[in-house]
C-alpha atoms as a PDB file:
ATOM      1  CA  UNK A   1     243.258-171.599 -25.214  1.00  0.00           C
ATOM      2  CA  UNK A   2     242.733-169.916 -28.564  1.00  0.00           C
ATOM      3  CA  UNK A   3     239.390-167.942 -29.256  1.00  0.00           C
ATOM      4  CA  UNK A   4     236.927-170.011 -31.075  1.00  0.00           C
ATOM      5  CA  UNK A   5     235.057-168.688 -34.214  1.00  0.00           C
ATOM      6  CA  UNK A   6     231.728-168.818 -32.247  1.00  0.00           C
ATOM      7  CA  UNK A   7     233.482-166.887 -29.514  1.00  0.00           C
ATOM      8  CA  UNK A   8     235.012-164.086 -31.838  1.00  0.00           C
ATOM      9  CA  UNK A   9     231.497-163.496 -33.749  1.00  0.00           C
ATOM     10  CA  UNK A  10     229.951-162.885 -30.836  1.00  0.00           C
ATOM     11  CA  UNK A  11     232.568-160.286 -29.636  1.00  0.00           C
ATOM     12  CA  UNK A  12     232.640-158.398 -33.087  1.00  0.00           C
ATOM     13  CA  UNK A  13     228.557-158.434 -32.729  1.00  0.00           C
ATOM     14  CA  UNK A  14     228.818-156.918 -28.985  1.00  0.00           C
ATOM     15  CA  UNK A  15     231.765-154.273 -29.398  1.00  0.00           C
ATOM     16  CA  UNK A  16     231.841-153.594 -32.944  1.00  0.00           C
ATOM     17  CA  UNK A  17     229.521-151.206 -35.182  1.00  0.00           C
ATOM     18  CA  UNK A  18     228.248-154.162 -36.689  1.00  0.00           C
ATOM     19  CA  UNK A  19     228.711-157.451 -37.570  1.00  0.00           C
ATOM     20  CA  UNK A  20     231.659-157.200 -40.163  1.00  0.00           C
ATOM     21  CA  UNK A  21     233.408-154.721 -37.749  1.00  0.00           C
ATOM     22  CA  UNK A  22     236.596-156.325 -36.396  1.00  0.00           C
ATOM     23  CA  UNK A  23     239.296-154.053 -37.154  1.00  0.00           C
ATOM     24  CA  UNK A  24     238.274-151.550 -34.516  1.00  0.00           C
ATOM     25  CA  UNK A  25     240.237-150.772 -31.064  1.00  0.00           C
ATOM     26  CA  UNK A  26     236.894-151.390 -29.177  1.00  0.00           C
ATOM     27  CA  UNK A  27     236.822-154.929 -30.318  1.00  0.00           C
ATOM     28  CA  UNK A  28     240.085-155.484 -30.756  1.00  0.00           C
ATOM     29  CA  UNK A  29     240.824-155.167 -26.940  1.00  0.00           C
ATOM     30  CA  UNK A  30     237.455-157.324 -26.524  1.00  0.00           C
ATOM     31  CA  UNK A  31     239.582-160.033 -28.517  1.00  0.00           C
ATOM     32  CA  UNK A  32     243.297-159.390 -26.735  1.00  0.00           C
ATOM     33  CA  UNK A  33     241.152-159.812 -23.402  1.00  0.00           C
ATOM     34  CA  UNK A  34     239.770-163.394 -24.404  1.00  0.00           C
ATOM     35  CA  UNK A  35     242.903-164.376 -25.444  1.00  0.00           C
ATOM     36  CA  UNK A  36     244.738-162.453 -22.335  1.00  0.00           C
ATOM     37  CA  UNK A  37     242.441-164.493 -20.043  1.00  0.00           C
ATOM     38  CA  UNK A  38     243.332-168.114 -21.788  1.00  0.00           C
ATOM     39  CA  UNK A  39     246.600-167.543 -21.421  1.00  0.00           C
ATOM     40  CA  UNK A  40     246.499-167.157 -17.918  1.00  0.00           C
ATOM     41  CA  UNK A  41     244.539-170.400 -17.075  1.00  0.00           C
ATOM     42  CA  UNK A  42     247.518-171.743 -19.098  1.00  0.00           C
ATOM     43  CA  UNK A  43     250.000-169.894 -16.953  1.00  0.00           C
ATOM     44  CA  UNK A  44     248.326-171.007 -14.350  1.00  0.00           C
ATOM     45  CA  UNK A  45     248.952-175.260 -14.516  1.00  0.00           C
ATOM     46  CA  UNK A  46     252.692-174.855 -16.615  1.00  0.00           C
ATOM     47  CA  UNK A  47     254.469-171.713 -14.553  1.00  0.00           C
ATOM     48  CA  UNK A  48     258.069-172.450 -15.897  1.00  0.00           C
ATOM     49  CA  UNK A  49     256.303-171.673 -19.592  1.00  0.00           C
ATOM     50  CA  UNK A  50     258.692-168.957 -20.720  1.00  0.00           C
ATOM     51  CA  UNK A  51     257.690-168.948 -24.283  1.00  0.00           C
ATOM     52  CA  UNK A  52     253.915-168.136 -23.521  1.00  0.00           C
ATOM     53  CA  UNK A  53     255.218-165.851 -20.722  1.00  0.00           C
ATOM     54  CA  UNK A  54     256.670-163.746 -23.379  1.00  0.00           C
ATOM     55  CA  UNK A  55     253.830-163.610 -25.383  1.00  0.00           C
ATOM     56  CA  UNK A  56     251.203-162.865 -22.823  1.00  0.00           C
ATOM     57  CA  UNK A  57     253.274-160.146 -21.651  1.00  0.00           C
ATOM     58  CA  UNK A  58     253.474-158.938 -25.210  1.00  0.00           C
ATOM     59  CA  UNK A  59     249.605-159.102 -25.818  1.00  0.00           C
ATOM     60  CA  UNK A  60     248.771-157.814 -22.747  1.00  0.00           C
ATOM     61  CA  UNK A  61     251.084-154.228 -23.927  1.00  0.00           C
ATOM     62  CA  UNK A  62     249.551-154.240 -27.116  1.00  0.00           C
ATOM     63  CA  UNK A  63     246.345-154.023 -25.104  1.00  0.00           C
ATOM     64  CA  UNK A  64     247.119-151.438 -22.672  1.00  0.00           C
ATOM     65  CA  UNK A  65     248.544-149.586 -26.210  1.00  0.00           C
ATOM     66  CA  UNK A  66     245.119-149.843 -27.412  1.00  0.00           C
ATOM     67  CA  UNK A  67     243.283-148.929 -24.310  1.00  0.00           C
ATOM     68  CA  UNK A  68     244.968-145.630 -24.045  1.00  0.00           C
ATOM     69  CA  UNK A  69     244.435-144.617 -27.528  1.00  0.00           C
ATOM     70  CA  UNK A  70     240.868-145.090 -26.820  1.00  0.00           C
ATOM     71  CA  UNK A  71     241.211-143.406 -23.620  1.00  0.00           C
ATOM     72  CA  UNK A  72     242.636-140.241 -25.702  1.00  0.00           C
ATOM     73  CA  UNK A  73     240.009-140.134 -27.946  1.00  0.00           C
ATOM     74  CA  UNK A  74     236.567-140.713 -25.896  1.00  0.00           C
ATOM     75  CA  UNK A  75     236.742-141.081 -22.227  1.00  0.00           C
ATOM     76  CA  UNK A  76     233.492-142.112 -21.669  1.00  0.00           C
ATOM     77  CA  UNK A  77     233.931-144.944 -24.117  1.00  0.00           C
ATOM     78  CA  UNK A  78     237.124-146.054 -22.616  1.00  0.00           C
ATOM     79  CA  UNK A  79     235.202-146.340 -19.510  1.00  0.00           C
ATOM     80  CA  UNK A  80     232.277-148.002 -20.181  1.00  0.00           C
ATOM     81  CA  UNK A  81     234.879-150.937 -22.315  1.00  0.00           C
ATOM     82  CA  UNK A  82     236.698-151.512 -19.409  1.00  0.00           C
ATOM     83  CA  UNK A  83     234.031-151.846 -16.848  1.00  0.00           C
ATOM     84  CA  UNK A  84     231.865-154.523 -19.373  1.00  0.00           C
ATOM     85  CA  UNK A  85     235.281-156.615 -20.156  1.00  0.00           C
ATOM     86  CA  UNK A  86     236.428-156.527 -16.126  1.00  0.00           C
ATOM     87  CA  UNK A  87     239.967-154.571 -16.517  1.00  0.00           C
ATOM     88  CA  UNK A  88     240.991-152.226 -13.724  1.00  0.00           C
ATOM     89  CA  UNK A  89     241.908-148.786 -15.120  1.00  0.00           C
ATOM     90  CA  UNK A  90     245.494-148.381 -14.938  1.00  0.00           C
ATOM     91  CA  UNK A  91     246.478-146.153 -17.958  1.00  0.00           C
ATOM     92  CA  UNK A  92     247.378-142.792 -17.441  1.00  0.00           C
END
């Protein structure tokens, strides 16, 4: 369910600037997705789990948040993050 440290080090190394990069919106939606798609497995097998609900729903705005600031600021980047991590463009 949660991201492993193996996991995250390889994100930061594939969508950051380097290795010690994980503080930037690139990565940081890398990480919300990981998380995003754990959740849902877990939504999956408990659906009455309210609690997680909540908090899915709240990672997956802080995500979209993220997605169109990058989207504001390079286009092309935005674009080539959401076709590697899989997420359907749906901010406007």
């Amino acid at each position: 369910m949660a991201v492993t440290k193996e996991r995250k080090a390889e994100l930061v190394a594939q969508y950051g600037a380097n290795d010690k990069d994980s503080g930037s919106a690139d990565v940081q939606v890398a990480l919300l997705t990981e998380r995003i798609k754990g959740l849902t497995e877990h939504m999956k097998q408990h659906p009455k789990d309210f609690h997680t609900r909540r908090g899915l729903l709240m990672l997956v705005g802080k995500r979209r948040r993220l997605l169109s600031y990058i989207k504001a600021r390079d286009i092309e980047a935005y674009r080539t993050l959401i076709k590697s991590l899989g997420i359907r463009d749906n901010i406007q």
